[in-house]
């Protein structure tokens, strides 16, 4: 789903476009840079770049921001969340926060988790988002030999409001999407100190930076290997990786950081 767009014209005639993500309540924007400025290149298919037929290199991109005071590490809420779902402390909970949609590719994600379990890791796939409860039930009915065993490993939660507990309760946040714009769920997970892995699409690389694992779209083996790599780290290594992820979000995508981007853009456009 593309963001809705609102445009306004500044006093020098330059157009500023803001894109609002209605689901996340976050805002990103783009503005034509002043002469001599080097903008972040959006790519020719970016929805903002396509709005007025203006070539992407002429745009300056300001990414979504995250409420890092809200999305933060909270071990208590995470432990309580796991207890409610009866996920044992030693189980590796791999969460995929995404509605059921072909672009999210839950089928690939479950194939990944199956490979992780074949490796010997006691993993459970936790799906959250619109349609995930029904998807998990359908998956169970189609995989009855697995579903009838006591260790059936797919949990579908459906829509849920408490994403902070979800991100703090899972061990790894994974996105197997074959198409994304700016996946807010990765930034939210990272702000909570959760290790992340995702297929390379949209702004995934920009969000993760050097703190997460990025794999080719649809590569089940690579994503499984990445999850195994994250899951077999020591507790201290996982915690340190989580701190690095949060620091990356705070430094580059916190509301304070994004506000500075807007302030700089407006100054640049009015000079």
Short mmCIF file of C-alpha atoms in Angstrom, two decimals:
data_model
loop_
_atom_site.label_atom_id
_atom_site.label_comp_id
_atom_site.label_asym_id
_atom_site.label_seq_id
_atom_site.Cartn_x
_atom_site.Cartn_y
_atom_site.Cartn_z
CA UNK A 1 0.00 0.00 0.00
CA UNK A 2 1.46 3.34 -1.01
CA UNK A 3 1.39 6.21 1.47
CA UNK A 4 -1.04 9.03 0.91
CA UNK A 5 0.60 12.25 -0.15
CA UNK A 6 0.06 15.86 0.80
CA UNK A 7 1.88 18.68 -0.94
CA UNK A 8 2.51 22.30 -0.10
CA UNK A 9 4.40 25.08 -1.87
CA UNK A 10 6.95 27.07 0.06
CA UNK A 11 7.46 30.80 -0.47
CA UNK A 12 10.17 30.19 -3.08
CA UNK A 13 7.89 28.00 -5.18
CA UNK A 14 9.61 24.75 -4.23
CA UNK A 15 7.30 21.83 -3.57
CA UNK A 16 7.57 19.81 -0.38
CA UNK A 17 5.88 16.40 -0.30
CA UNK A 18 5.06 14.59 2.92
CA UNK A 19 3.98 10.97 2.97
CA UNK A 20 1.87 9.75 5.85
CA UNK A 21 1.84 6.09 6.87
CA UNK A 22 -1.66 5.73 8.25
CA UNK A 23 -0.97 2.34 9.82
CA UNK A 24 2.11 3.44 11.76
CA UNK A 25 1.16 7.03 12.45
CA UNK A 26 4.54 8.13 11.14
CA UNK A 27 5.53 10.73 8.61
CA UNK A 28 8.23 10.97 6.01
CA UNK A 29 8.84 13.62 3.42
CA UNK A 30 10.87 14.79 0.50
CA UNK A 31 11.89 18.16 -0.83
CA UNK A 32 13.64 19.50 -3.90
CA UNK A 33 17.14 20.48 -2.73
CA UNK A 34 18.75 23.86 -3.14
CA UNK A 35 21.51 24.28 -5.70
CA UNK A 36 24.69 22.43 -4.78
CA UNK A 37 23.03 20.11 -2.28
CA UNK A 38 23.36 16.33 -2.65
CA UNK A 39 20.07 14.58 -1.80
CA UNK A 40 19.49 10.97 -0.81
CA UNK A 41 18.52 9.25 -4.07
CA UNK A 42 15.16 7.57 -3.82
CA UNK A 43 15.23 5.46 -7.01
CA UNK A 44 13.00 5.95 -10.06
CA UNK A 45 10.14 3.79 -8.77
CA UNK A 46 9.79 5.47 -5.38
CA UNK A 47 6.16 6.62 -4.87
CA UNK A 48 7.21 10.14 -3.95
CA UNK A 49 9.48 10.46 -6.98
CA UNK A 50 6.61 9.36 -9.22
CA UNK A 51 4.03 11.84 -7.95
CA UNK A 52 4.84 14.73 -10.27
CA UNK A 53 7.10 12.99 -12.76
CA UNK A 54 10.15 14.70 -11.29
CA UNK A 55 13.34 12.59 -11.60
CA UNK A 56 14.37 10.97 -8.31
CA UNK A 57 17.82 12.62 -8.09
CA UNK A 58 16.09 15.99 -7.63
CA UNK A 59 14.54 14.91 -4.33
CA UNK A 60 15.77 14.97 -0.75
CA UNK A 61 14.32 12.15 1.36
CA UNK A 62 13.46 12.39 5.05
CA UNK A 63 12.65 8.95 6.48
CA UNK A 64 10.03 7.93 9.00
CA UNK A 65 10.75 8.57 12.66
CA UNK A 66 10.19 6.32 15.66
CA UNK A 67 9.02 7.06 19.20
CA UNK A 68 12.09 5.61 20.90
CA UNK A 69 10.74 6.45 24.36
CA UNK A 70 7.80 4.16 23.62
CA UNK A 71 9.61 1.47 21.66
CA UNK A 72 12.37 0.56 24.08
CA UNK A 73 13.83 -2.49 25.82
CA UNK A 74 11.42 -3.87 28.45
CA UNK A 75 12.36 -7.33 29.69
CA UNK A 76 9.39 -7.54 32.07
CA UNK A 77 6.75 -7.02 29.38
CA UNK A 78 8.63 -9.41 27.13
CA UNK A 79 8.71 -12.17 29.75
CA UNK A 80 5.03 -11.67 30.56
CA UNK A 81 4.17 -11.85 26.85
CA UNK A 82 6.04 -15.13 26.47
CA UNK A 83 4.37 -16.52 29.58
CA UNK A 84 0.90 -15.74 28.21
CA UNK A 85 1.74 -17.60 25.00
CA UNK A 86 3.47 -20.41 26.93
CA UNK A 87 6.74 -19.90 25.07
CA UNK A 88 9.51 -21.38 27.18
CA UNK A 89 12.59 -19.23 27.94
CA UNK A 90 14.83 -21.65 26.02
CA UNK A 91 12.63 -21.55 22.89
CA UNK A 92 13.78 -19.25 20.09
CA UNK A 93 10.75 -17.11 19.22
CA UNK A 94 11.08 -15.78 15.68
CA UNK A 95 8.52 -13.08 15.04
CA UNK A 96 7.21 -11.79 11.74
CA UNK A 97 5.08 -8.67 12.19
CA UNK A 98 3.20 -8.37 8.92
CA UNK A 99 -0.35 -8.63 7.63
CA UNK A 100 -1.17 -11.55 5.38
CA UNK A 101 -0.39 -10.37 1.87
CA UNK A 102 1.52 -11.94 -1.04
CA UNK A 103 4.18 -9.23 -0.76
CA UNK A 104 4.99 -10.28 2.81
CA UNK A 105 5.62 -13.91 1.78
CA UNK A 106 4.71 -15.77 4.97
CA UNK A 107 5.11 -19.05 3.11
CA UNK A 108 8.83 -18.40 2.65
CA UNK A 109 9.11 -17.35 6.28
CA UNK A 110 7.60 -20.61 7.53
CA UNK A 111 9.91 -22.57 5.22
CA UNK A 112 12.80 -20.69 6.84
CA UNK A 113 11.66 -21.54 10.36
CA UNK A 114 11.25 -25.19 9.35
CA UNK A 115 14.90 -25.24 8.24
CA UNK A 116 15.99 -23.61 11.48
CA UNK A 117 14.20 -26.36 13.39
CA UNK A 118 15.79 -29.02 11.18
CA UNK A 119 19.16 -27.63 12.28
CA UNK A 120 18.20 -28.49 15.84
CA UNK A 121 17.06 -25.16 17.22
CA UNK A 122 13.80 -25.28 19.15
CA UNK A 123 12.15 -22.41 17.29
CA UNK A 124 8.60 -21.14 17.11
CA UNK A 125 7.24 -18.81 14.44
CA UNK A 126 5.07 -16.04 15.85
CA UNK A 127 2.94 -14.20 13.30
CA UNK A 128 1.24 -10.93 14.16
CA UNK A 129 -0.88 -8.73 11.93
CA UNK A 130 -4.18 -8.81 10.08
CA UNK A 131 -5.12 -12.30 8.94
CA UNK A 132 -2.30 -14.13 10.72
CA UNK A 133 -4.56 -16.03 13.09
CA UNK A 134 -6.56 -17.51 10.22
CA UNK A 135 -3.38 -18.12 8.24
CA UNK A 136 -1.86 -20.14 11.09
CA UNK A 137 -5.04 -22.18 11.45
CA UNK A 138 -5.10 -22.93 7.72
CA UNK A 139 -1.42 -23.84 7.80
CA UNK A 140 -2.10 -26.25 10.66
CA UNK A 141 -4.91 -27.96 8.81
CA UNK A 142 -2.75 -28.40 5.70
CA UNK A 143 0.17 -29.75 7.71
CA UNK A 144 -1.69 -32.18 9.95
CA UNK A 145 1.32 -34.47 10.62
CA UNK A 146 3.06 -31.48 12.18
CA UNK A 147 -0.04 -29.88 13.65
CA UNK A 148 -0.97 -32.98 15.60
CA UNK A 149 2.38 -33.12 17.39
CA UNK A 150 2.89 -31.36 20.68
CA UNK A 151 5.59 -29.09 19.27
CA UNK A 152 3.64 -27.45 16.44
CA UNK A 153 5.64 -24.32 15.86
CA UNK A 154 3.37 -21.65 14.31
CA UNK A 155 1.43 -19.15 16.39
CA UNK A 156 -0.91 -16.64 14.72
CA UNK A 157 -1.94 -13.71 16.90
CA UNK A 158 -3.97 -11.65 14.44
CA UNK A 159 -4.20 -7.91 15.00
CA UNK A 160 -2.64 -6.73 18.26
CA UNK A 161 -2.02 -3.37 19.88
CA UNK A 162 0.85 -4.19 22.24
CA UNK A 163 3.76 -4.27 19.83
CA UNK A 164 6.25 -3.28 22.52
CA UNK A 165 5.64 -6.54 24.38
CA UNK A 166 5.79 -8.46 21.10
CA UNK A 167 9.16 -6.99 20.12
CA UNK A 168 10.56 -7.53 23.61
CA UNK A 169 9.18 -11.06 23.80
CA UNK A 170 10.57 -12.43 20.56
CA UNK A 171 14.23 -13.33 20.14
CA UNK A 172 14.52 -12.39 16.47
CA UNK A 173 12.40 -10.17 14.22
CA UNK A 174 12.30 -11.44 10.63
CA UNK A 175 10.81 -10.03 7.43
CA UNK A 176 10.76 -12.29 4.38
CA UNK A 177 8.97 -9.72 2.22
CA UNK A 178 9.44 -9.58 -1.53
CA UNK A 179 8.37 -5.95 -1.59
CA UNK A 180 8.55 -3.17 1.01
CA UNK A 181 8.67 0.59 1.13
CA UNK A 182 9.87 1.65 4.56
CA UNK A 183 9.09 -1.26 6.94
CA UNK A 184 8.43 0.48 10.25
CA UNK A 185 8.30 -2.82 12.15
CA UNK A 186 12.05 -3.25 11.74
CA UNK A 187 12.79 0.12 13.30
CA UNK A 188 10.35 -0.58 16.13
CA UNK A 189 11.98 -3.94 16.83
CA UNK A 190 15.46 -2.42 16.74
CA UNK A 191 14.40 0.36 19.11
CA UNK A 192 13.38 -2.41 21.51
CA UNK A 193 16.83 -3.97 21.20
CA UNK A 194 15.68 -6.96 19.15
CA UNK A 195 18.01 -8.65 16.65
CA UNK A 196 16.64 -8.41 13.09
CA UNK A 197 16.94 -10.14 9.74
CA UNK A 198 15.19 -9.18 6.51
CA UNK A 199 15.20 -9.68 2.77
CA UNK A 200 16.72 -6.79 0.86
CA UNK A 201 13.87 -4.69 -0.44
CA UNK A 202 12.81 -1.07 -0.09
CA UNK A 203 14.58 0.81 2.70
CA UNK A 204 15.58 -2.33 4.64
CA UNK A 205 19.32 -1.73 4.26
CA UNK A 206 18.99 1.89 5.36
CA UNK A 207 17.00 0.92 8.46
CA UNK A 208 19.19 -1.99 9.54
CA UNK A 209 22.50 -0.34 8.75
CA UNK A 210 25.28 -2.66 9.91
CA UNK A 211 23.30 -3.98 12.88
CA UNK A 212 21.17 -6.69 11.24
CA UNK A 213 21.31 -9.48 8.68
CA UNK A 214 20.17 -8.85 5.10
CA UNK A 215 19.52 -11.63 2.60
CA UNK A 216 18.36 -11.92 -0.99
CA UNK A 217 14.59 -11.98 -1.55
CA UNK A 218 13.22 -15.53 -1.50
CA UNK A 219 16.49 -17.17 -0.38
CA UNK A 220 15.23 -19.64 2.23
CA UNK A 221 18.66 -21.13 2.92
CA UNK A 222 20.33 -17.75 3.43
CA UNK A 223 17.65 -16.50 5.80
CA UNK A 224 17.72 -19.75 7.76
CA UNK A 225 21.51 -19.50 8.05
CA UNK A 226 21.18 -15.89 9.20
CA UNK A 227 18.67 -16.80 11.88
CA UNK A 228 20.84 -19.69 13.05
CA UNK A 229 23.79 -17.29 13.23
CA UNK A 230 21.80 -14.89 15.42
CA UNK A 231 20.19 -17.61 17.54
CA UNK A 232 23.47 -19.31 18.43
CA UNK A 233 25.21 -16.20 19.70
CA UNK A 234 25.89 -15.94 23.43
CA UNK A 235 23.50 -13.94 25.59
CA UNK A 236 26.06 -11.13 25.88
CA UNK A 237 26.57 -11.06 22.10
CA UNK A 238 22.81 -10.88 21.51
CA UNK A 239 22.47 -8.07 24.04
CA UNK A 240 25.33 -6.12 22.48
CA UNK A 241 23.83 -6.56 19.00
CA UNK A 242 20.52 -5.32 20.38
CA UNK A 243 22.18 -2.24 21.90
CA UNK A 244 23.81 -1.46 18.58
CA UNK A 245 20.45 -1.77 16.82
CA UNK A 246 18.73 0.57 19.25
CA UNK A 247 21.55 3.10 19.09
CA UNK A 248 21.31 3.10 15.29
CA UNK A 249 17.59 3.91 15.45
CA UNK A 250 18.03 6.56 18.15
CA UNK A 251 20.86 8.23 16.23
CA UNK A 252 19.24 8.19 12.79
CA UNK A 253 15.48 7.68 13.12
CA UNK A 254 14.31 9.04 16.47
CA UNK A 255 11.73 11.82 16.34
CA UNK A 256 14.41 14.24 17.53
CA UNK A 257 16.70 13.22 14.68
CA UNK A 258 13.94 13.45 12.08
CA UNK A 259 12.93 16.87 13.41
CA UNK A 260 16.48 18.07 12.81
CA UNK A 261 16.23 16.78 9.23
CA UNK A 262 13.07 18.82 8.66
CA UNK A 263 14.59 21.92 10.23
CA UNK A 264 17.63 21.60 7.98
CA UNK A 265 15.44 21.08 4.89
CA UNK A 266 13.32 24.13 5.56
CA UNK A 267 16.41 26.27 6.16
CA UNK A 268 17.95 24.93 2.94
CA UNK A 269 14.81 25.65 0.92
CA UNK A 270 14.43 29.20 2.20
CA UNK A 271 18.02 30.30 1.78
#
